[in-house]
Short mmCIF file of C-alpha atoms in Angstrom, two decimals:
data_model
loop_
_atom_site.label_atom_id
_atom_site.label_comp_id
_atom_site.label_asym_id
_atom_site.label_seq_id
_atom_site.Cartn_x
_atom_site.Cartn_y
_atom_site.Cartn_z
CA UNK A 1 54.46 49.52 -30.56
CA UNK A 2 56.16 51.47 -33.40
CA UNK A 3 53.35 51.29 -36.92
CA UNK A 4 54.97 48.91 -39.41
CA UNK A 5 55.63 50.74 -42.85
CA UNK A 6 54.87 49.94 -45.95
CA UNK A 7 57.46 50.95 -48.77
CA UNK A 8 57.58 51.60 -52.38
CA UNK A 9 61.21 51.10 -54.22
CA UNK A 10 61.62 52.97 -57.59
CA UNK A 11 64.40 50.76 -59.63
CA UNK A 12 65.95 53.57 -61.56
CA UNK A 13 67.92 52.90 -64.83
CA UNK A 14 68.93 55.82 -67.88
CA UNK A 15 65.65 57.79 -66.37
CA UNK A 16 63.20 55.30 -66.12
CA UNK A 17 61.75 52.75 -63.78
CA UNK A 18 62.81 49.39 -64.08
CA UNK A 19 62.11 45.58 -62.31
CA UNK A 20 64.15 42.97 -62.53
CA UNK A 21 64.44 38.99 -61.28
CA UNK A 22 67.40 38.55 -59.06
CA UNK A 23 69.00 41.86 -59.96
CA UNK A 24 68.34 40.56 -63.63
CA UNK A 25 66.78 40.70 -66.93
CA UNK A 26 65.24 44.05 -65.94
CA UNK A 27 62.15 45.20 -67.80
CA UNK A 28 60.38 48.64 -67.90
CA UNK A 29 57.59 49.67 -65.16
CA UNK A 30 57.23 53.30 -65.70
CA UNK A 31 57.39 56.81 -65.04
CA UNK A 32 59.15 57.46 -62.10
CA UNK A 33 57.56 60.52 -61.44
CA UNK A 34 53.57 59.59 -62.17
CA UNK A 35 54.62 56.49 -60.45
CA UNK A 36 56.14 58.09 -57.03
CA UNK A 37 52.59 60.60 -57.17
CA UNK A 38 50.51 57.58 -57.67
CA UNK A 39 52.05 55.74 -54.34
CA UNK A 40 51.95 58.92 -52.76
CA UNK A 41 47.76 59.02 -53.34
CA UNK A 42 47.71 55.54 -52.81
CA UNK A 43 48.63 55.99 -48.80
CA UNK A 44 52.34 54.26 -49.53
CA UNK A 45 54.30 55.49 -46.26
CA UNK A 46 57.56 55.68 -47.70
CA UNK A 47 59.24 56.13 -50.94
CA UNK A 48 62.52 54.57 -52.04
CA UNK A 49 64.50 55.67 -55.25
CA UNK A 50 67.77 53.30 -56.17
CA UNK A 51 69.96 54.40 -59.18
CA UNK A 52 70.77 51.12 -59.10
CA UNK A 53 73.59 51.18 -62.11
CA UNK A 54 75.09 55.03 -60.90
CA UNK A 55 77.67 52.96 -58.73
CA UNK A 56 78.71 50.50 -61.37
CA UNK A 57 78.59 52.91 -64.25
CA UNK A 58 80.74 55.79 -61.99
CA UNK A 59 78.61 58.12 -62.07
CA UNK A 60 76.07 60.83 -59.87
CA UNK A 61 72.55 60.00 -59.10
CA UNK A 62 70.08 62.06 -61.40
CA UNK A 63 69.40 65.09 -59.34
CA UNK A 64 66.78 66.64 -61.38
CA UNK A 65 65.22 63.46 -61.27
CA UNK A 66 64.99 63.58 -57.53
CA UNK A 67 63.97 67.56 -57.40
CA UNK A 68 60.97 66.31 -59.65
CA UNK A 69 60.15 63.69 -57.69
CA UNK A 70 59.84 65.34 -54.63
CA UNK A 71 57.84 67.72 -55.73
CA UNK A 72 55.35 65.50 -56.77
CA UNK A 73 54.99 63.26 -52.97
CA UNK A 74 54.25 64.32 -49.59
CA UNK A 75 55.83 61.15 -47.89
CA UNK A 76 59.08 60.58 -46.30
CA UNK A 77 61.54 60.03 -49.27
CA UNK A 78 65.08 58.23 -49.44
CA UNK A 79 67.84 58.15 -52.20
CA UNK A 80 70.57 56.01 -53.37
CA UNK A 81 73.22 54.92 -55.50
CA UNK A 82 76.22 56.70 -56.47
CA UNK A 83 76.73 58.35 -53.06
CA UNK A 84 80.30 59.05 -52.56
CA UNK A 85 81.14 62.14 -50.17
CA UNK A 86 78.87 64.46 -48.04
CA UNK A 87 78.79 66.91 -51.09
CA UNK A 88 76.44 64.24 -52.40
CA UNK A 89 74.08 63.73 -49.51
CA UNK A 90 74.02 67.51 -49.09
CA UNK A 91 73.23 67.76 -53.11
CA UNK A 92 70.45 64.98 -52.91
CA UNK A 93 68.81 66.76 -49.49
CA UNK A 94 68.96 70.05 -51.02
CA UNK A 95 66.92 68.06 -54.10
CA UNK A 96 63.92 67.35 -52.01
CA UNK A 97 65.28 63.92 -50.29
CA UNK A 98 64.71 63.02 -47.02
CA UNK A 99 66.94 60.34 -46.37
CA UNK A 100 70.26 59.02 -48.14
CA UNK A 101 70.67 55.37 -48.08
CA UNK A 102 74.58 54.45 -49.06
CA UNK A 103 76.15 50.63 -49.90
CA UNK A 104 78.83 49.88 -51.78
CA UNK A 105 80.39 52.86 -51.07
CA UNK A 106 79.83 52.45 -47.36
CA UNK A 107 81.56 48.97 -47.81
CA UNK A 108 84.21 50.44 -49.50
CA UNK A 109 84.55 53.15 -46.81
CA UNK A 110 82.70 52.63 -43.65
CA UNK A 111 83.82 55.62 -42.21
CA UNK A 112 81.33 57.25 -44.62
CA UNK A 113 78.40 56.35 -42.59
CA UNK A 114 79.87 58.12 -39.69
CA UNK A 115 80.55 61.27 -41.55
CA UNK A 116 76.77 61.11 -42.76
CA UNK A 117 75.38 60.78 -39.30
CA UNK A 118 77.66 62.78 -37.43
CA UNK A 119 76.95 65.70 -40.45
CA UNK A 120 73.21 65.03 -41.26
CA UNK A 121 71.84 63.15 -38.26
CA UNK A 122 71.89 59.34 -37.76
CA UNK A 123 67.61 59.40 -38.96
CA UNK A 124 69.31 60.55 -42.79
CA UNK A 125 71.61 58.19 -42.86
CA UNK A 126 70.09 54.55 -44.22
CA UNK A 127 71.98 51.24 -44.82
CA UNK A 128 71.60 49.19 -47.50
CA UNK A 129 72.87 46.13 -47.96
CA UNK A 130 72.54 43.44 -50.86
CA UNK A 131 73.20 40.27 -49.70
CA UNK A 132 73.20 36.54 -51.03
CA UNK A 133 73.82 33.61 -49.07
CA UNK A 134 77.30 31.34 -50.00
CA UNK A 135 78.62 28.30 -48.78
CA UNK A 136 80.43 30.39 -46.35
CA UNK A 137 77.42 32.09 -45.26
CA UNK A 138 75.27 35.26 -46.23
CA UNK A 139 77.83 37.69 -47.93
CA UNK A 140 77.30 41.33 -48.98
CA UNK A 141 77.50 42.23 -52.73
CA UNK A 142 78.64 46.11 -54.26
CA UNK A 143 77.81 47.41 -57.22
CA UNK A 144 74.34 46.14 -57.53
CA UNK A 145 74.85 42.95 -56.54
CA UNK A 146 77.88 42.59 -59.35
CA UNK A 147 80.78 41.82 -57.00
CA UNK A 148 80.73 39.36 -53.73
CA UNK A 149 82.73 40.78 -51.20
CA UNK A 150 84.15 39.20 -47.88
CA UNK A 151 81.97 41.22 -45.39
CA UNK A 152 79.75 38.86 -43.72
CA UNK A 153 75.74 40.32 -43.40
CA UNK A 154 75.20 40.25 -39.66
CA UNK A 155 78.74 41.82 -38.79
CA UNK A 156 78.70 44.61 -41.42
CA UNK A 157 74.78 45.54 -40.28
CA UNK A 158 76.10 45.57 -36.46
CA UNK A 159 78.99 47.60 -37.52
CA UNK A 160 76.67 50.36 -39.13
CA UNK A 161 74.61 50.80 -36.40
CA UNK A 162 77.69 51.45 -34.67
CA UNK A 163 79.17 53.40 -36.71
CA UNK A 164 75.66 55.82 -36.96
CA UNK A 165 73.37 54.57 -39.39
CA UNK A 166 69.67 54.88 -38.65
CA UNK A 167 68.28 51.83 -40.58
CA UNK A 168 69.18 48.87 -42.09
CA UNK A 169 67.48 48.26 -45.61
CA UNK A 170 67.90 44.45 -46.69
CA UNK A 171 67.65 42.75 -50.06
CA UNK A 172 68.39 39.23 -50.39
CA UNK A 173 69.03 38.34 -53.71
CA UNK A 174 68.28 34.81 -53.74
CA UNK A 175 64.37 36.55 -52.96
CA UNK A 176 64.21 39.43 -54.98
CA UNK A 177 62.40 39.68 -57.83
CA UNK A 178 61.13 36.11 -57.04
CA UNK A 179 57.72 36.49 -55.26
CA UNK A 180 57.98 33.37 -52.98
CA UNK A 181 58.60 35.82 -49.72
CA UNK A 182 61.27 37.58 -47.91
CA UNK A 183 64.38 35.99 -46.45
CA UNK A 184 62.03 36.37 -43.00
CA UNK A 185 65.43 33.59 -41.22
CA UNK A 186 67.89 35.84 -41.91
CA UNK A 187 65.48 39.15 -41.14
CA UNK A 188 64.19 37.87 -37.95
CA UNK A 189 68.28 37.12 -36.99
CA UNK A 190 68.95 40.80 -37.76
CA UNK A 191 65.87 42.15 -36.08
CA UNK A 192 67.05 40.45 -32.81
CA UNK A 193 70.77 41.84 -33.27
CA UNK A 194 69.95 45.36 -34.60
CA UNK A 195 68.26 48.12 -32.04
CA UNK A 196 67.67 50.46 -35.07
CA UNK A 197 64.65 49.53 -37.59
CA UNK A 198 65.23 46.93 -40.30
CA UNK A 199 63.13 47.29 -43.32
CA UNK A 200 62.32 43.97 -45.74
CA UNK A 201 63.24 43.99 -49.18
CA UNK A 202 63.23 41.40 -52.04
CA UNK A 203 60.41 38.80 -52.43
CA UNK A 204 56.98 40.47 -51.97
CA UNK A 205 54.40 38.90 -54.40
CA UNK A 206 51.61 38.48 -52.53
CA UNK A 207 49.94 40.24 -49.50
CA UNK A 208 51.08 37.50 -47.15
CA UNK A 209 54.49 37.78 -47.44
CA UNK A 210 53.69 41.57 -45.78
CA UNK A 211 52.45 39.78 -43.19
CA UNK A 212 55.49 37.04 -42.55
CA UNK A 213 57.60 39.51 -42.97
CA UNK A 214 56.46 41.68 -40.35
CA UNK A 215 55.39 38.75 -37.72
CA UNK A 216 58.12 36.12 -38.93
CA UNK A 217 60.97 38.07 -40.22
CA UNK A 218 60.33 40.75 -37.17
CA UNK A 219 60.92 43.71 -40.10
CA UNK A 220 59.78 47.17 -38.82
CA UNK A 221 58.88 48.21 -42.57
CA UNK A 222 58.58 46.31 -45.73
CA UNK A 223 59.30 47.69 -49.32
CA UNK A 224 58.57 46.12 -52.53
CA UNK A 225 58.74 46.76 -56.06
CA UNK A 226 56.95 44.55 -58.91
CA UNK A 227 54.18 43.81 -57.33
CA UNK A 228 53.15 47.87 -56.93
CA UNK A 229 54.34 49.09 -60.35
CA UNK A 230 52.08 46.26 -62.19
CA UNK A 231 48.91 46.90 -59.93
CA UNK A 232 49.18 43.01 -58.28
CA UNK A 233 48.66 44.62 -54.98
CA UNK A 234 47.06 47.98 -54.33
CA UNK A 235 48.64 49.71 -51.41
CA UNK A 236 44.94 50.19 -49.66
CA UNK A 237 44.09 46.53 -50.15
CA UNK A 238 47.06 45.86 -48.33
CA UNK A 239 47.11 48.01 -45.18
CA UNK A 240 43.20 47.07 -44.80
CA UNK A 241 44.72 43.17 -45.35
CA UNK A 242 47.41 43.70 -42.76
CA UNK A 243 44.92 45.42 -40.40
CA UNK A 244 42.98 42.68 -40.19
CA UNK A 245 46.16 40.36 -39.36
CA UNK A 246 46.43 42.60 -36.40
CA UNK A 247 49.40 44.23 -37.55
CA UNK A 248 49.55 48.12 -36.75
CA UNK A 249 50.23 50.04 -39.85
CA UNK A 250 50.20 53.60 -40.39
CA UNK A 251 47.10 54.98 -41.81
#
């Protein structure tokens, strides 16, 4: 059995780190660069950075941002927002990344995620999707989370792992920000109709919901946010929590 990873998600706005509730009301939660080198320490297994307004605002993800940040982490490390082209994947690798993870514009042109994996490998290439669920069922959201669209959450994920993508990274909405738990329904659904790894986000607030999410919602890695960047879970607490679930985590 694959180790279940545990992932840290900087919220990036004008330079610094931000949380919000329900893609809302964001607040400030940081450094981004003493807080990526503190998860790094800390034993986090992955690192996440989301410029989440680049895409609504029209504009590149900070690269010099990104070079800093990798300099300062010796973890696997993925990117996003305001990813275009392959000039920008190739800009953002060149910057230290290790992984580009694309949405809207990967709704707005799914053949983007081919060009990504067939360029870069399918392990660079990460989909995200932001997702709330409608009367007509759980719909996917661009622009973070600004505009509904009409692509349904279980086709679009099947169509990117067709299409090349090496993971699926989920946020439900309704969850995020919250701290009640992860959509673990809708996770568990994907988990059984995905071959490629799903990881959780949108929800975390206490260790437990690590847990669900990785027994209930089937996840192969779950990231969080809040609860890191205002010390209501420390990352070793949590693995040594999760070990004793039975749950294999990476040391």
């Amino acid at each position: 059995m694959l180790a279940k990873r545990i992932i840290s998600c900087l919220d990036i706005k004008d330079g610094q780190t931000v949380k919000g509730t329900n893609f809302l009301n964001l607040r400030q939660a940081g450094d981004p660069v003493e807080l990526a080198r503190a998860y790094s320490d800390q034993g986090v297994d992955e690192l996440v950075f989301l410029d989440i307004t680049a895409s609504f605002e029209g504009r590149k993800t900070f690269t010099e941002l990104v070079k800093r940040i990798a300099e300062n982490i010796n973890i696997p490390f993925t990117v996003g927002g305001g990813i275009h082209e392959l000039s920008d994947v190739d800009r953002l690798l060149s910057a230290g990344a290790d992984k580009i993870s694309v949405n809207s514009a990967a709704i707005r042109h799914p053949e983007l995620i081919d060009e990504i994996a067939s360029h870069f490998g399918s392990q660079v290439c990460v989909l995200a999707v932001d997702a709330k669920q409608t009367p007509q069922g759980w719909k996917c959201y661009l622009n973070g989370g600004r505009v509904e669209t009409e692509r349904e959450l279980f086709s679009w994920v099947r169509e990117g792992q067709e299409r090349g993508a090496g993971e699926v990274l989920f946020t439900s909405m309704d969850h995020d920000g919250v701290r009640q738990g992860y959509a673990n329904e809708a996770l568990a659904q994907m988990a059984d109709a995905l071959s490629i790894p799903v990881i959780a986000s949108g929800g975390a607030g206490k260790m437990e919901h690590f847990r669900d999410a990785f027994k209930v919602g089937k996840a192969d890695a779950a990231l969080a946010a809040g609860v890191f960047h205002f010390g209501d879970i420390k990352i070793p607490e949590l693995k040594s929590y999760l070990c004793s679930e039975n749950i294999v985590i990476r040391n």
